Amino acid sequence: MKKTLIALAAVAATSAAFAQSSVTLFGNIDMGVRQTKTDGVSLTELTNNLISSSALGFRGVEDLGGGLKAGFHLEGDIAGDVGTSAGLQFQRRSTVSLMGGFGELRLGRDYVPTFWNHTVFDPFGTNGLGTSISMFGTAYGAATGPAGVTAVRSNNTIGYFLPAMGGLYGQFQYGLKEVAAGNSASDTAGLRIGYSAGPLNVAVATGYEGTAAVGNNPKRSNIGVSYDMGFVKPMFQYTVASRTGGNDVSNLLVGLTAPVGPGLLRASYVVTDVDTVGDGKQFAIGYTYNLSKRTSINANFARITADAGVVAFTKRTGYEIGVRHTF
């Protein structure tokens, strides 16, 4: 009898431990047909990521007691048009966290703080023909040298997120380049502070976004604002970026989203300026038609005109239509 009771207690304890933990499989597939005409050259392709990044991931949380939790997040890209020939790699995000009343301590590969404002305060996020990254990302990389910058994600990061404090939120991150002293590589560091309450969301971010091979000290700062009035949600975003001895780059976006029927209308106008080179302008409009909570049909149109040297072309017009399914 005593052994039976001990066994039952062990099973109960194990069940309780499992009940306090959770692991979730998540992701989405977003694919469609895209037609573009770039400086007179036409291209038709089946492509990915019209309004969101096709991805597969796993995340989990364990309750450690006393208000402390541990968590992990592993997420990788999916190239649905060709499959992922090299196998799934968790380069979108791979982190482990400790969370509690103090906030969150997060280690691993993650978004840099300055990237968040690009995706949150853009009606198209950072995907598809309509995103402002179409111009700014190319101009920023070209202006900061052949090795580019840590513009989206950084490896080897140590991050801290503020706990819930009314509408205030914030993040600090430091990324280690892990190279021997004396070469030209540099670490990354970034900070983002925001306030979200009711219809208002506003955030500012700044960071040093070092390269792996060129010591040109690139840095970026931006601000984003949105205000949800129910029938329309206007957005504003402004970014400035520079490097030692290089061209400064600025990016201005005004846009909106609006519920129309069973879906969402998106529109934006973007101006990207590169000092001593010129500027580029983009207009984009799109519509998402929701077939269900998980499945939608998406269509976007965008037109870019730019001075030579701002991006890799001077004129591009394109449209895309596709399907997204989340799971």
CSV table of C-alpha atoms in Angstrom, one decimal, residues 80-223:
chain,number,residue,atom,x,y,z
A,80,GLY,CA,6.9,27.5,-49.8
A,81,ASP,CA,7.5,27.9,-53.5
A,82,VAL,CA,10.6,25.7,-53.6
A,83,GLY,CA,10.7,24.1,-50.1
A,84,THR,CA,13.6,24.7,-47.8
A,85,SER,CA,16.3,22.6,-49.4
A,86,ALA,CA,18.9,23.1,-46.7
A,87,GLY,CA,16.4,22.1,-43.9
A,88,LEU,CA,14.7,24.3,-41.4
A,89,GLN,CA,17.1,26.7,-39.6
A,90,PHE,CA,15.9,28.8,-36.7
A,91,GLN,CA,17.4,32.1,-38.0
A,92,ARG,CA,14.2,34.1,-37.6
A,93,ARG,CA,14.5,33.8,-33.8
A,94,SER,CA,16.1,31.4,-31.4
A,95,THR,CA,15.9,32.6,-27.8
A,96,VAL,CA,15.6,31.4,-24.2
A,97,SER,CA,14.0,33.7,-21.5
A,98,LEU,CA,13.4,34.2,-17.8
A,99,MET,CA,10.3,36.2,-17.1
A,100,GLY,CA,8.8,37.6,-13.9
A,101,GLY,CA,7.8,40.8,-12.2
A,102,PHE,CA,11.1,42.2,-13.1
A,103,GLY,CA,10.3,41.9,-16.9
A,104,GLU,CA,12.0,39.5,-19.3
A,105,LEU,CA,15.7,38.6,-19.8
A,106,ARG,CA,16.1,37.1,-23.3
A,107,LEU,CA,19.2,35.5,-24.8
A,108,GLY,CA,19.9,34.5,-28.4
A,109,ARG,CA,19.2,35.6,-32.0
A,110,ASP,CA,16.4,38.3,-32.1
A,111,TYR,CA,15.1,41.4,-33.8
A,112,VAL,CA,17.2,44.6,-33.1
A,113,PRO,CA,15.1,47.2,-31.3
A,114,THR,CA,15.1,49.7,-34.2
A,115,PHE,CA,13.6,47.1,-36.6
A,116,TRP,CA,10.3,46.9,-34.6
A,117,ASN,CA,9.2,50.4,-35.6
A,118,HIS,CA,9.5,49.5,-39.3
A,119,THR,CA,7.2,46.5,-39.0
A,120,VAL,CA,4.7,47.9,-36.4
A,121,PHE,CA,4.1,51.3,-38.0
A,122,ASP,CA,3.9,50.3,-41.6
A,123,PRO,CA,0.5,49.2,-43.0
A,124,PHE,CA,2.4,46.5,-45.0
A,125,GLY,CA,4.7,45.5,-42.2
A,126,THR,CA,8.0,44.4,-43.7
A,127,ASN,CA,6.7,42.1,-46.4
A,128,GLY,CA,5.5,42.2,-50.0
A,129,LEU,CA,5.7,45.0,-52.6
A,130,GLY,CA,4.2,47.6,-50.4
A,131,THR,CA,6.7,47.6,-47.5
A,132,SER,CA,8.8,50.7,-47.0
A,133,ILE,CA,11.8,48.4,-46.6
A,134,SER,CA,11.8,48.0,-50.4
A,135,MET,CA,13.6,51.3,-50.6
A,136,PHE,CA,15.0,52.0,-47.2
A,137,GLY,CA,16.6,48.6,-46.6
A,138,THR,CA,18.5,48.7,-49.9
A,139,ALA,CA,19.5,52.4,-49.4
A,140,TYR,CA,20.6,51.8,-45.8
A,141,GLY,CA,22.7,48.7,-46.8
A,142,ALA,CA,24.4,50.5,-49.7
A,143,ALA,CA,25.2,53.6,-47.7
A,144,THR,CA,26.8,51.7,-44.9
A,145,GLY,CA,29.3,49.7,-46.8
A,146,PRO,CA,29.8,46.3,-48.5
A,147,ALA,CA,29.3,44.3,-45.3
A,148,GLY,CA,25.9,46.0,-44.7
A,149,VAL,CA,24.5,46.4,-41.2
A,150,THR,CA,22.6,44.4,-38.6
A,151,ALA,CA,19.3,46.0,-39.8
A,152,VAL,CA,16.8,43.2,-38.9
A,153,ARG,CA,18.2,40.6,-36.5
A,154,SER,CA,21.4,40.3,-34.4
A,155,ASN,CA,23.2,37.1,-33.3
A,156,ASN,CA,24.4,36.6,-29.7
A,157,THR,CA,22.1,39.1,-28.1
A,158,ILE,CA,21.4,39.8,-24.4
A,159,GLY,CA,18.1,41.6,-24.2
A,160,TYR,CA,15.9,43.0,-21.4
A,161,PHE,CA,12.2,43.9,-21.7
A,162,LEU,CA,10.3,46.0,-19.2
A,163,PRO,CA,7.4,44.5,-17.2
A,164,ALA,CA,3.9,45.7,-17.8
A,165,MET,CA,3.6,49.2,-16.5
A,166,GLY,CA,0.3,50.7,-17.7
A,167,GLY,CA,0.9,51.5,-21.3
A,168,LEU,CA,4.7,51.8,-21.1
A,169,TYR,CA,6.9,49.3,-22.8
A,170,GLY,CA,10.6,49.1,-23.5
A,171,GLN,CA,13.5,47.0,-24.6
A,172,PHE,CA,17.3,47.2,-24.3
A,173,GLN,CA,19.6,44.8,-26.3
A,174,TYR,CA,23.3,44.2,-26.6
A,175,GLY,CA,24.7,42.0,-29.4
A,176,LEU,CA,28.2,40.4,-29.2
A,177,LYS,CA,30.1,40.0,-32.5
A,178,GLU,CA,32.3,37.4,-30.9
A,179,VAL,CA,35.5,38.2,-32.8
A,180,ALA,CA,39.1,38.7,-31.7
A,181,ALA,CA,40.1,42.1,-30.5
A,182,GLY,CA,41.9,44.3,-32.9
A,183,ASN,CA,39.8,43.8,-36.0
A,184,SER,CA,37.2,46.1,-37.4
A,185,ALA,CA,34.0,44.4,-36.3
A,186,SER,CA,31.8,46.0,-33.7
A,187,ASP,CA,29.1,45.0,-31.3
A,188,THR,CA,25.5,46.1,-31.6
A,189,ALA,CA,23.4,48.0,-29.0
A,190,GLY,CA,19.9,49.3,-29.2
A,191,LEU,CA,17.1,50.8,-27.1
A,192,ARG,CA,13.3,51.1,-27.7
A,193,ILE,CA,10.7,52.9,-25.5
A,194,GLY,CA,7.0,53.1,-26.3
A,195,TYR,CA,3.6,53.8,-24.9
A,196,SER,CA,0.4,52.0,-26.0
A,197,ALA,CA,-3.0,52.8,-24.4
A,198,GLY,CA,-6.4,52.9,-26.0
A,199,PRO,CA,-6.1,53.9,-29.6
A,200,LEU,CA,-2.6,55.4,-29.3
A,201,ASN,CA,0.7,53.6,-29.9
A,202,VAL,CA,3.9,55.6,-30.1
A,203,ALA,CA,7.6,54.3,-29.9
A,204,VAL,CA,11.1,55.7,-30.4
A,205,ALA,CA,14.2,53.6,-30.9
A,206,THR,CA,17.9,54.1,-31.5
A,207,GLY,CA,20.8,51.8,-32.0
A,208,TYR,CA,24.4,51.2,-33.1
A,209,GLU,CA,24.3,48.5,-35.7
A,210,GLY,CA,27.8,47.3,-36.2
A,211,THR,CA,29.0,45.1,-39.1
A,212,ALA,CA,30.9,41.9,-39.0
A,213,ALA,CA,33.8,43.1,-41.1
A,214,VAL,CA,33.7,46.8,-41.7
A,215,GLY,CA,34.2,49.3,-38.8
A,216,ASN,CA,32.0,52.0,-40.2
A,217,ASN,CA,29.9,52.5,-37.0
A,218,PRO,CA,26.4,52.5,-38.6
A,219,LYS,CA,23.6,53.9,-36.4
A,220,ARG,CA,19.8,54.3,-36.8
A,221,SER,CA,17.1,56.1,-35.0
A,222,ASN,CA,13.3,56.1,-35.7
A,223,ILE,CA,9.9,57.0,-34.4
